[in-house]
C-alpha angles and dihedrals in degrees: 000000000000092000091051090050091050091049091052092050090049091051092050091048091050092051092049090050090052091052091049091049092052097035093114090055092048094046097047095045094044090053089048089051090051090053093047093047090048091053091048092048093052093044093056114100116258120240128199128205123211123192133200122186126213134176140192112258116251113266115267126214093227109098137090092321090050091049090050090054090054093049100042138327091232091056096057092092090051092052090047088057088047093055090055092047092049092046092231108164141131120289113263128221090238091058092050092049089050091054092048092051094044120118090234094058095044092047091053091053093048092051095044096051098032093238091167088077093041091058092040096241104163100177093056091238104170093198091059090048092049092050093050094043093048089057089060095050133081124178112188139169111227127213091272094058094254124131119239117205108204122189125183119204140150089242116066092204094048093049090054092045093052092047092052092046090053090055090051091045090049091056096045094047091047090051090050092050092048091048092051091048090048090050091052089048091049092051091050095046092042091058091050091045094052090047090051092049091052093046091049091050091051091049092050091048090051091051090048093051091048093051091046092049097050099025089236125147101167114016101192094049095044094047089050089054090050092053092048091048090050090051091051091049089050089052091048089049092054091048092048092050089056092048090050091052093050092045091053092049093046104038106018132243095285096049120114090232092057095043092051093050090045091055090053090048093052091049091053091048091052091049092051091047091049092051093048105039111014123093091212136031123238091226124054111245137165091200110044124062131179113262089230091063097042098089092050093045092047096049093046091049094047093050094047094044092045092055090052090051092048094050091045091053091049090050091054088058101038100043096062089045090052093048092048092048090055090050092049091050092056096041116108103163117141113280096199137040120225104223097177126016115214116255127193105276119238096200124065119246098203156059100042094216098185091053092048093050094045093044096049092043093052091045090052091046093055091045090053090051090055090047095053094048090050091047093049090050093050094047094047093048092066099183121087122212097189144003092270092058089047092053090045089053093050091048095054091042090057091048091052090048093046093053091039092234119182119244 
């Protein structure tokens, strides 16, 4: 362990001695590298970055739910369902970023500002222009949820102009997309609305024909009246049977009193029989109906009335959706808010000259360290196995002589 430690210390000492021996070479060439990197850094073209900031407007309460509140409080749930079905919601940051990165948006900017010439694309290849332009763009969402549109260009004024145009283009394209989506929604809802209107009209016509056929306005109430009337007739029949019996006992079967009461009894019996067993009544009435026909009348009425109620309930849902879809199709209000317009930047964005100078200088320094260790190894070896090693020896010997390095 001690011997290994001594060997390591000897190696470190040897390397330090080599560095001291070649320090003049290292110092001169490193300074030369600093000068060269400085010249390169200042010869590189300067770029400027302009930034505009946009945000999604706060959500408003006016929408399908608001429309439902204006129409009827009970319809608010229906309109809430409608808003989900139509997909009407606030614009998201992801959607806006997708529009900004779309080929359509970038192509419009390239054509408007003649960026083909700016990037030196002679063959008018739009894909090359898109690739170069995309490298100078950065769309980011900051910590406040706002979108920053960054544009890098050699001209400060042009970078600001492009950034502001992108914010305008973002709004107009988003409005167009919303309008197209609203139009598709309106066409879909309109078809369902017209179908519902036709179905409701058919149901109402069926109810009208039923009421006209049977002369019924309110089936449950009228059937209730019929049952009560039948009960009263049954009670009258029982009373009349008793009167007939007493008349027969008191006046005899051939007496006028008995015959008169008997005629009334027979009339009541016929009426009860007609109500219970006949399919039609002998007298026209809008109130009384034969018991035999009551089940058929009831079921027809319930089915017809139920269809009207169903179509009416559907209409209460579809109509607000249809009205809202028409409003959305015509709406062209701004979909984004420009928080900060881009202004021509006063400070350069690139190149980072200090980083370039430091990076190239350090790179040169480490390369020079490798060179001197290689040179020291070649010179100390003495013997040459081939012509390459001989040339390498002569090269490092000349360097040592040129810099007047001590042996």
